[in-house]
Amino acid sequence: LFDVAMLLSNQPVPRGKRTAILTNAGGPGIMASDACESRGLVVSPLAESTQAELARFLPPEASVRNPVDMIASATADSYGRALRILLADPAVDSVVVVFVTPIVTEAEHVADAILSASEGTGKTIVTCFMGRHGVNAAVSSLREKRIPSYAFPESAAAALARVSSYGT
């Protein structure tokens, strides 16, 4: 109930159930994908133009399909660029952003990139920051700017599914 309330009080209700997942870790991305699908959300195929745009700057090892796995070397800039591209895809109603803290990328910088990319969008964004280093400060900055963050991908998916059902 609190997870749903946090989402409803901070983000627009999604226009539909089509969800994109953006991550730097394959396992949590699959967990988010499975959690979304099992709750009635659609992890929708991305437009070919969206995939091509992502492929222009992501490493060849990255997956530009949904879920988008930018791999562990993803930078804060990569998060910002990829999120802007996903938000522009007409086949996406909402985005689940999953970040697992690697050694090289600061959680707070990723949060800043997400906040910058989210400006002016009417689409729903939820996040899941996993780890310890810098996560509390990053999550606080996201929540201050009205982007909910959950401890686990399943929690983010459950709240998003309930809100999406409410909106459609």
Coordinates of C-alpha atoms in Angstrom, one line a residue:
L1 CA 0.0 0.0 0.0
F2 CA 2.8 2.4 0.9
D3 CA 4.7 1.6 -2.3
V4 CA 1.6 2.4 -4.4
A5 CA 0.9 5.6 -2.5
M6 CA 4.5 6.7 -3.0
L7 CA 4.1 6.2 -6.7
L8 CA 0.6 7.8 -7.0
S9 CA 1.7 10.9 -5.0
N10 CA 4.8 11.5 -7.1
Q11 CA 4.4 10.4 -10.7
P12 CA 1.7 10.6 -13.4
V13 CA -0.5 7.5 -13.8
P14 CA 0.8 5.6 -16.8
R15 CA -1.3 5.8 -20.0
G16 CA -0.9 2.0 -20.5
K17 CA 0.9 -1.1 -19.4
R18 CA 3.9 -0.9 -21.8
T19 CA 7.0 -0.8 -19.7
A20 CA 10.7 -0.4 -20.5
I21 CA 13.4 -1.6 -18.2
L22 CA 16.8 0.1 -18.0
T23 CA 19.6 -1.5 -16.0
N24 CA 23.4 -1.9 -15.6
A25 CA 23.0 -5.5 -14.4
G26 CA 21.4 -8.4 -16.3
G27 CA 20.1 -10.4 -13.3
P28 CA 18.1 -7.6 -11.7
G29 CA 16.9 -6.5 -15.2
I30 CA 15.5 -10.0 -15.7
M31 CA 14.0 -10.0 -12.2
A32 CA 12.3 -6.7 -13.0
S33 CA 11.1 -8.0 -16.4
D34 CA 9.7 -11.2 -14.8
A35 CA 8.0 -9.2 -12.0
C36 CA 6.4 -6.8 -14.5
E37 CA 5.1 -9.5 -16.8
S38 CA 3.8 -11.7 -13.9
R39 CA 1.8 -8.7 -12.7
G40 CA 0.2 -7.9 -16.0
L41 CA 2.6 -5.2 -17.3
V42 CA 3.9 -5.6 -20.9
V43 CA 7.7 -5.5 -21.3
S44 CA 7.1 -4.1 -24.8
P45 CA 9.5 -4.4 -27.7
L46 CA 11.3 -1.2 -28.4
A47 CA 11.0 0.5 -31.7
E48 CA 13.8 -0.3 -34.1
S49 CA 14.8 3.4 -34.1
T50 CA 15.1 3.3 -30.3
Q51 CA 17.3 0.2 -30.4
A52 CA 19.5 1.8 -33.1
E53 CA 19.9 5.0 -31.1
L54 CA 20.9 3.0 -28.0
A55 CA 23.3 1.0 -30.0
R56 CA 25.1 4.1 -31.2
F57 CA 26.6 4.8 -27.8
L58 CA 26.3 1.6 -25.7
P59 CA 29.1 -1.0 -25.9
P60 CA 28.6 -4.0 -28.2
E61 CA 28.1 -6.3 -25.2
A62 CA 25.0 -4.3 -24.1
S63 CA 21.5 -5.4 -24.9
V64 CA 19.4 -2.7 -26.6
R65 CA 16.3 -4.8 -26.4
N66 CA 13.8 -4.6 -23.6
P67 CA 15.1 -4.9 -20.9
V68 CA 18.0 -2.6 -21.8
D69 CA 21.1 -3.9 -20.1
M70 CA 23.9 -1.4 -20.4
I71 CA 26.3 -3.7 -18.5
A72 CA 28.2 -2.9 -15.3
S73 CA 30.5 -0.3 -17.0
A74 CA 27.5 2.0 -17.7
T75 CA 28.1 5.6 -16.7
A76 CA 25.8 8.2 -15.3
D77 CA 25.8 9.8 -18.7
S78 CA 24.7 6.5 -20.3
Y79 CA 21.8 6.3 -17.9
G80 CA 20.7 9.8 -18.8
R81 CA 21.0 9.3 -22.5
A82 CA 19.3 5.9 -22.5
L83 CA 16.5 7.1 -20.3
R84 CA 15.8 10.1 -22.6
I85 CA 15.7 7.7 -25.6
L86 CA 13.3 5.3 -23.8
L87 CA 11.0 8.1 -22.7
A88 CA 10.8 9.3 -26.4
D89 CA 9.7 5.8 -27.6
P90 CA 5.9 6.0 -28.3
A91 CA 5.6 2.3 -27.4
V92 CA 6.7 3.0 -23.8
D93 CA 4.3 4.2 -21.1
S94 CA 6.6 3.8 -18.1
V95 CA 10.2 3.0 -17.3
V96 CA 11.7 1.0 -14.5
V97 CA 15.3 2.1 -13.9
V98 CA 17.5 -0.4 -12.0
F99 CA 20.9 0.6 -10.8
V100 CA 23.4 -1.8 -9.1
T101 CA 26.4 0.0 -7.6
P102 CA 29.6 -1.0 -9.3
I103 CA 33.0 0.2 -8.3
V104 CA 33.3 2.8 -11.1
T105 CA 30.0 4.7 -11.2
E106 CA 28.6 6.8 -8.3
A107 CA 25.0 6.3 -7.4
E108 CA 24.5 10.0 -6.8
H109 CA 25.7 10.8 -10.3
V110 CA 23.2 8.3 -11.7
A111 CA 20.4 9.8 -9.7
D112 CA 21.3 13.2 -11.1
A113 CA 21.3 11.9 -14.6
I114 CA 17.9 10.3 -14.1
L115 CA 16.5 13.6 -12.7
S116 CA 17.9 15.5 -15.6
A117 CA 16.5 13.1 -18.2
S118 CA 13.1 13.0 -16.5
E119 CA 12.5 16.7 -16.8
G120 CA 9.4 17.6 -18.8
T121 CA 8.2 14.0 -19.4
G122 CA 4.7 13.0 -18.8
K123 CA 5.7 9.3 -18.5
T124 CA 6.0 7.4 -15.3
I125 CA 9.4 6.6 -13.9
V126 CA 10.3 4.3 -11.0
T127 CA 13.7 3.4 -9.8
C128 CA 15.4 0.6 -7.9
F129 CA 18.9 1.4 -6.5
M130 CA 20.6 -1.8 -5.2
G131 CA 23.7 -1.7 -3.1
R132 CA 25.2 0.3 -0.3
H133 CA 27.8 2.8 -1.5
G134 CA 26.0 6.2 -2.0
V135 CA 22.6 4.6 -2.4
N136 CA 20.9 6.4 0.5
A137 CA 21.9 9.8 -0.7
A138 CA 20.9 9.0 -4.3
V139 CA 17.5 7.6 -3.3
S140 CA 16.9 10.7 -1.1
S141 CA 17.6 13.0 -4.0
L142 CA 15.3 11.1 -6.3
R143 CA 12.5 11.1 -3.8
E144 CA 13.0 14.8 -3.1
K145 CA 12.4 15.4 -6.8
R146 CA 9.4 13.1 -6.9
I147 CA 10.8 10.0 -8.4
P148 CA 10.0 6.9 -6.3
S149 CA 12.8 4.5 -5.5
Y150 CA 12.3 0.9 -4.3
A151 CA 14.8 -1.5 -2.6
F152 CA 13.9 -4.4 -5.0
P153 CA 12.8 -4.7 -8.6
E154 CA 9.8 -6.7 -7.5
S155 CA 8.5 -3.9 -5.3
A156 CA 8.9 -1.4 -8.1
A157 CA 7.0 -3.7 -10.5
A158 CA 4.2 -4.5 -8.0
A159 CA 3.5 -0.8 -7.4
L160 CA 3.8 0.1 -11.1
A161 CA 1.4 -2.7 -12.0
R162 CA -1.2 -1.6 -9.5
V163 CA -1.0 2.0 -10.6
S164 CA -1.1 1.0 -14.3
S165 CA -4.3 -1.0 -13.6
Y166 CA -5.8 2.0 -11.9
G167 CA -5.0 4.2 -14.9
T168 CA -6.3 1.9 -17.7

